[in-house]
CSV table of C-alpha atoms in Angstrom, one decimal:
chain,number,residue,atom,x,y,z
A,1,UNK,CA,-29.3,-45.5,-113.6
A,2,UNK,CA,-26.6,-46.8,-116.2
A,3,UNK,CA,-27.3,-49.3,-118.4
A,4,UNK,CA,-25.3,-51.7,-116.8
A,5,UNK,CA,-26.0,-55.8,-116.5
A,6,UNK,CA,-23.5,-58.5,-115.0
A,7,UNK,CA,-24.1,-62.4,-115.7
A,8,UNK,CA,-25.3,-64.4,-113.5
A,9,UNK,CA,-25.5,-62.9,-110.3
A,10,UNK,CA,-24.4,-65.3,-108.0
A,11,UNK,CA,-22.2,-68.6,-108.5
A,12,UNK,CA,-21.3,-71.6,-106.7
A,13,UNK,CA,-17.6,-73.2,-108.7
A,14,UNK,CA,-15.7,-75.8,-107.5
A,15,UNK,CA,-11.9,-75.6,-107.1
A,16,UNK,CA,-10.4,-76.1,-110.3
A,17,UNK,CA,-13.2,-75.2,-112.8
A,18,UNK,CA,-13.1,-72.6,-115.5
A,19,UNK,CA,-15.7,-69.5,-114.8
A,20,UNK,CA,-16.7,-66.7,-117.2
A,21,UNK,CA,-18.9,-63.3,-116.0
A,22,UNK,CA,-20.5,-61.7,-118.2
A,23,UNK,CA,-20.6,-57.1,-118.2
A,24,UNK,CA,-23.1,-55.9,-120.8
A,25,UNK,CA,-23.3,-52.2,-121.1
A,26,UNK,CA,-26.0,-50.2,-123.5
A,27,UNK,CA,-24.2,-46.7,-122.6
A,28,UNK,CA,-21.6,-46.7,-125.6
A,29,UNK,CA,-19.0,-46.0,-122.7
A,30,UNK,CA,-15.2,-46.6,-123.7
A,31,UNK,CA,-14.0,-47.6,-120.2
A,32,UNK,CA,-15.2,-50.4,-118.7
A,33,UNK,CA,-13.4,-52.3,-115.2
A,34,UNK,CA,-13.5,-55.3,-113.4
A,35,UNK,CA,-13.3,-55.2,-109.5
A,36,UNK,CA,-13.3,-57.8,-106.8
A,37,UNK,CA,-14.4,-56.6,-103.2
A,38,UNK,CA,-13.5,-58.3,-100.0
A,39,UNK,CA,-13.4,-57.1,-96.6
A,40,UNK,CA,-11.0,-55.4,-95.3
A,41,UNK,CA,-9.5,-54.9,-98.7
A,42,UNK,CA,-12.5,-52.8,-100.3
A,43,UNK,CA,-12.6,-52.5,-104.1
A,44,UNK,CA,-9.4,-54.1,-105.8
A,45,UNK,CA,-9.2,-53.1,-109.8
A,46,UNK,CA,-8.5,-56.6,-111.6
A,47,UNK,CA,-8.4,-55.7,-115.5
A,48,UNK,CA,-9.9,-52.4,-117.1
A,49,UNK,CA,-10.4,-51.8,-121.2
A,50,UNK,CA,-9.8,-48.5,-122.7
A,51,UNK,CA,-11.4,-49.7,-126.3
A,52,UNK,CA,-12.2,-52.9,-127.9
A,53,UNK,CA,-9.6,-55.0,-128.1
A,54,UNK,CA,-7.4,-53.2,-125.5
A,55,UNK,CA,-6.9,-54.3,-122.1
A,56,UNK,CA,-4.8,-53.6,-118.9
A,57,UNK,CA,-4.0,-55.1,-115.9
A,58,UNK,CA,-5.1,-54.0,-112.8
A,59,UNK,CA,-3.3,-54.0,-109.2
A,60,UNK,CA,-5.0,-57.8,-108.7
A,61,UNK,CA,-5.0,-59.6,-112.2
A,62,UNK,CA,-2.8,-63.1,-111.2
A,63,UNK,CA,-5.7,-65.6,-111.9
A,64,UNK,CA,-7.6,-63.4,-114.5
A,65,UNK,CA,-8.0,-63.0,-117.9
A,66,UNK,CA,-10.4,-61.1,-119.8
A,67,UNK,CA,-11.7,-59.9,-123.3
A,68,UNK,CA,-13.8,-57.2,-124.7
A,69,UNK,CA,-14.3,-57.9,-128.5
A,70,UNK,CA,-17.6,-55.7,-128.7
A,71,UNK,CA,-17.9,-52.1,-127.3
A,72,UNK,CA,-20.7,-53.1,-124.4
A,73,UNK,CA,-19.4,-56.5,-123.5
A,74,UNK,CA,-16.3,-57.4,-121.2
A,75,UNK,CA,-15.9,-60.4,-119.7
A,76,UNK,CA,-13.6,-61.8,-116.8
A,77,UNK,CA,-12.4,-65.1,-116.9
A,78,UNK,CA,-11.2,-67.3,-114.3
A,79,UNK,CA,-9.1,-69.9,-116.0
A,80,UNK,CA,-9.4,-72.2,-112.8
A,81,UNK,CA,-10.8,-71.2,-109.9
A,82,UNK,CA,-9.2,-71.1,-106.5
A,83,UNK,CA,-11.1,-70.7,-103.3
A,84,UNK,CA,-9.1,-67.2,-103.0
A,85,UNK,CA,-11.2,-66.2,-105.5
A,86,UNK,CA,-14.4,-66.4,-103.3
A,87,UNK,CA,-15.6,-62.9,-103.8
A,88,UNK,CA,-17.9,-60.1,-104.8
A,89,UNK,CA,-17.0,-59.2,-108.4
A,90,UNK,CA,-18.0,-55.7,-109.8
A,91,UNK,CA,-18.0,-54.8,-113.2
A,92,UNK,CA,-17.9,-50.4,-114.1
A,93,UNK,CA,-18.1,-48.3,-117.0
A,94,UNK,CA,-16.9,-44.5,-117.3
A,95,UNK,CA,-16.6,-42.4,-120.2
A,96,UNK,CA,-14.8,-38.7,-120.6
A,97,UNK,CA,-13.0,-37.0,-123.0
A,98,UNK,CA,-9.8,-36.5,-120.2
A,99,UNK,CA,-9.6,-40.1,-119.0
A,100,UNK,CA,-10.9,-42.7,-117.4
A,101,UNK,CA,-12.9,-40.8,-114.3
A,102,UNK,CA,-16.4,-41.2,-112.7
A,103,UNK,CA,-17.3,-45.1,-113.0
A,104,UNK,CA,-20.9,-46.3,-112.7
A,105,UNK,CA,-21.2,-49.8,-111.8
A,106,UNK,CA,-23.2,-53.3,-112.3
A,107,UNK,CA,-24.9,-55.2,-109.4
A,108,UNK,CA,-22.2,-57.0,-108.3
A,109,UNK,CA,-21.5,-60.9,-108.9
A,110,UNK,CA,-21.6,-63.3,-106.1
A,111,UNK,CA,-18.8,-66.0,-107.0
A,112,UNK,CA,-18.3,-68.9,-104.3
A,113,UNK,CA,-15.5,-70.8,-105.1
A,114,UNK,CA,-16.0,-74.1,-103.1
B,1,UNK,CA,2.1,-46.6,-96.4
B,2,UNK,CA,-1.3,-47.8,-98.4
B,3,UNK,CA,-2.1,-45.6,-101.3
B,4,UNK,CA,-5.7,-44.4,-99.7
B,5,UNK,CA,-7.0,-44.9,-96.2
B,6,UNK,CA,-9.8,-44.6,-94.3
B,7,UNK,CA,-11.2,-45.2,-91.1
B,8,UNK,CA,-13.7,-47.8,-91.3
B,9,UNK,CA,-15.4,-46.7,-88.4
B,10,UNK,CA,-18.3,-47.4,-87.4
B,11,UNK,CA,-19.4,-43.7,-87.4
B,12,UNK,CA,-22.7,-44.0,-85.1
B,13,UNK,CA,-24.4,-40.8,-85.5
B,14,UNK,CA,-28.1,-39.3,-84.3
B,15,UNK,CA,-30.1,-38.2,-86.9
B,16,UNK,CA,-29.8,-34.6,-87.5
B,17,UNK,CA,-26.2,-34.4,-86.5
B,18,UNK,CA,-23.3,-33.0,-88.7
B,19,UNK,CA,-20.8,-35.7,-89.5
B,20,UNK,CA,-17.6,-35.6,-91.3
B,21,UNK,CA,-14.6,-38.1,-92.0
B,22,UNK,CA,-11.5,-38.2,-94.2
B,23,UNK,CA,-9.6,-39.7,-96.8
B,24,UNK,CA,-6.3,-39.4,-97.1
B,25,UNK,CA,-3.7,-40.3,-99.7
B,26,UNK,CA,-0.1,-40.9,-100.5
B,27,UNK,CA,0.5,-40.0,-104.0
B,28,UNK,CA,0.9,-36.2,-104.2
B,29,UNK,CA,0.4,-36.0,-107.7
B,30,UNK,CA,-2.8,-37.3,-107.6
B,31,UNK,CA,-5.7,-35.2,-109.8
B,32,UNK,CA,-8.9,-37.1,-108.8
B,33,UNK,CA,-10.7,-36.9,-106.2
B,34,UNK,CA,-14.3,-38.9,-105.8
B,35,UNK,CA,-16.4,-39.8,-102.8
B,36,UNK,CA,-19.3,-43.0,-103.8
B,37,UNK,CA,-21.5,-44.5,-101.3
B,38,UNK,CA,-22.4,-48.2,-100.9
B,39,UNK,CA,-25.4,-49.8,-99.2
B,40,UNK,CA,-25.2,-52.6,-98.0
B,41,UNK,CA,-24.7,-55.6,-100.3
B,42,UNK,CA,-25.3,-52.9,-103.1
B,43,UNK,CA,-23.4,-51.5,-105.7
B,44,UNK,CA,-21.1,-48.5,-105.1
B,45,UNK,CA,-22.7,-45.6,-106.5
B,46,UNK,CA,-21.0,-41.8,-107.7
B,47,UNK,CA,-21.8,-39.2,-104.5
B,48,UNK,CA,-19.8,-36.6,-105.9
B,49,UNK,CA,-16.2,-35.6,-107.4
B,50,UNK,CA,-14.3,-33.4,-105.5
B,51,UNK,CA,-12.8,-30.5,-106.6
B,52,UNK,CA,-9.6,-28.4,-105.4
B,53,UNK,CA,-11.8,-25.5,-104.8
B,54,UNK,CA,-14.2,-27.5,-102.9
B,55,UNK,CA,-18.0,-28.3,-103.7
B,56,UNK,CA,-21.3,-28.5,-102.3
B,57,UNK,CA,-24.2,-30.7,-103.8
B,58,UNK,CA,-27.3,-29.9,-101.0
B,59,UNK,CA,-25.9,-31.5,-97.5
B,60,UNK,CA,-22.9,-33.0,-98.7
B,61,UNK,CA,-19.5,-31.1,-98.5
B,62,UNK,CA,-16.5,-32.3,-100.4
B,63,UNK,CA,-13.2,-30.7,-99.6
B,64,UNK,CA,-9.5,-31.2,-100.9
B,65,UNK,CA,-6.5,-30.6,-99.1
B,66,UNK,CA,-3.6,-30.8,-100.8
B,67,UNK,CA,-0.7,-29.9,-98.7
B,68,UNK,CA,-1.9,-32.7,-95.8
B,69,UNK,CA,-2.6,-34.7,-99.0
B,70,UNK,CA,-6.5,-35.5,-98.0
B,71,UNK,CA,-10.3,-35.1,-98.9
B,72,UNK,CA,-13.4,-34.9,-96.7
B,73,UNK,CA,-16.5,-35.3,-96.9
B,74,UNK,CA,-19.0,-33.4,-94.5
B,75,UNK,CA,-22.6,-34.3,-94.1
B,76,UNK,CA,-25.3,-31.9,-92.4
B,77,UNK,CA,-28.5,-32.8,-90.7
B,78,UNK,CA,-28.1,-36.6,-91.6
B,79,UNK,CA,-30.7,-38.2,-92.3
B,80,UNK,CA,-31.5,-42.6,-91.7
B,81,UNK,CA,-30.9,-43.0,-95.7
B,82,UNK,CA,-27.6,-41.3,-95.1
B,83,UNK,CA,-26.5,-44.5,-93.5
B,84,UNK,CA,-24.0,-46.6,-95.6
B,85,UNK,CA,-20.7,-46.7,-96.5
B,86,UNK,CA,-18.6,-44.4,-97.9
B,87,UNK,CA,-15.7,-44.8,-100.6
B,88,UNK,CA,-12.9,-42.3,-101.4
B,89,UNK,CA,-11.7,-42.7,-105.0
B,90,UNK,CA,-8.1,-41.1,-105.6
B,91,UNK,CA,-6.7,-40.6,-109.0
B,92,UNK,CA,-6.4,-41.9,-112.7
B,93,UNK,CA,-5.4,-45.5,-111.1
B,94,UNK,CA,-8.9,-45.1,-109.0
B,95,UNK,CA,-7.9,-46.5,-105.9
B,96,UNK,CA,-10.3,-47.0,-103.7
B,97,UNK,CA,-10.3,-46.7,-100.1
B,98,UNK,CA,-11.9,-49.8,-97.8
B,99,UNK,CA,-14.9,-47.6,-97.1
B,100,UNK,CA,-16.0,-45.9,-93.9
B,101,UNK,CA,-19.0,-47.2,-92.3
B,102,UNK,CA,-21.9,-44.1,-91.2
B,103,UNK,CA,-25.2,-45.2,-89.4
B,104,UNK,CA,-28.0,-42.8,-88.5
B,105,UNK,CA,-29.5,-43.3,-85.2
B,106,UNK,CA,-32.7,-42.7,-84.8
């Protein structure tokens, strides 16, 4: 399996706090992603990195911000969470010469936003 | 129109049985084509690419159709750990599809 950790797993916020999770890779990939899941929605791309430093929103990023100043860490932040934000948050890494293609992913992150 | 769909299912299968669903998309120039599988309360996990020739990895069948703009992926003699869900993946943006749900009945 990939090298891939996510901090902490699970989460319990109120409304209104700040909340930081935590990707930490040991595969030297270039591409790592943040992902929410929900049902009926499946996986939503939030923010993705293409390098240190360099970041991209995704087709879900309203709400998030996040920074990758070291090659194997990326971290999402939620400036203040909102109950929409209840969700199951995956981070995922892929590396390839041609782009950004087969991901491999962390255990997931249970946030609760009560 | 969403960008990739899939029926959810559920797909309730007997063991042994061949079973195959679809993925379809709406962006014709899409390039990449993947199919992942996801236990339950589990991490999605690469199954295979698929390729525009088409490709076989043991029971698993990927196939792309580009002119009805969808991919497919065929399982043979399924087995009870073949039961999960199952994630198309189209293109650069990887858009994933909500997943279509397969269990193996005994």
């Amino acid at each position: 399996d990939a090298g891939i950790t996510q901090s902490p797993r699970h989460k319990v916020t109120e409304t209104g706090t700040p909340v930081t999770l935590r990707c930490h890779q040991t595969e030297n990939h270039r591409y790592m992603y943040w992902y929410r899941q929900d049902p009926g929605h499946g996986l939503r791309l939030i923010h993705y990195s293409y390098g240190v430093k360099d970041t991209d929103k995704g087709e879900v990023s309203d709400g998030y911000s996040v920074s990758r100043s070291k090659t194997e860490d990326f971290l999402l932040t939620l400036e203040s969470a909102t109950s929409s934000q209840t969700s199951v948050y995956f981070c995922a890494i892929s590396e390839s010469a041609n782009g950004p293609y087969e991901q491999y992913f962390g255990p997931g992150t249970r946030l609760t936003v009560t | 129109r969403k960008e990739v769909e899939q029926d959810p299912g559920p797909f309730n299968v007997p063991e042994g049985a061949t079973v195959a669903f679809n993925c379809t998309y709406s962006n014709s120039a899409s390039q990449s084509f993947f199919w992942y599988r996801q236990d339950c309360r589990k991490e999605p996990k690469l199954l295979m690419s698929v390729y525009s020739s088409g490709n076989e990895d043991g029971r698993f069948t990927a196939q792309l159709n580009r002119a009805s703009q969808y991919i497919s992926l065929l399982i043979r003699d399924s087995k009870l750990s073949d039961s999960a869900t199952y994630l198309c993946v189209v293109d650069e943006k990887l858009t994933f599809g909500t997943g279509t749900r397969l269990t193996i009945i005994p």
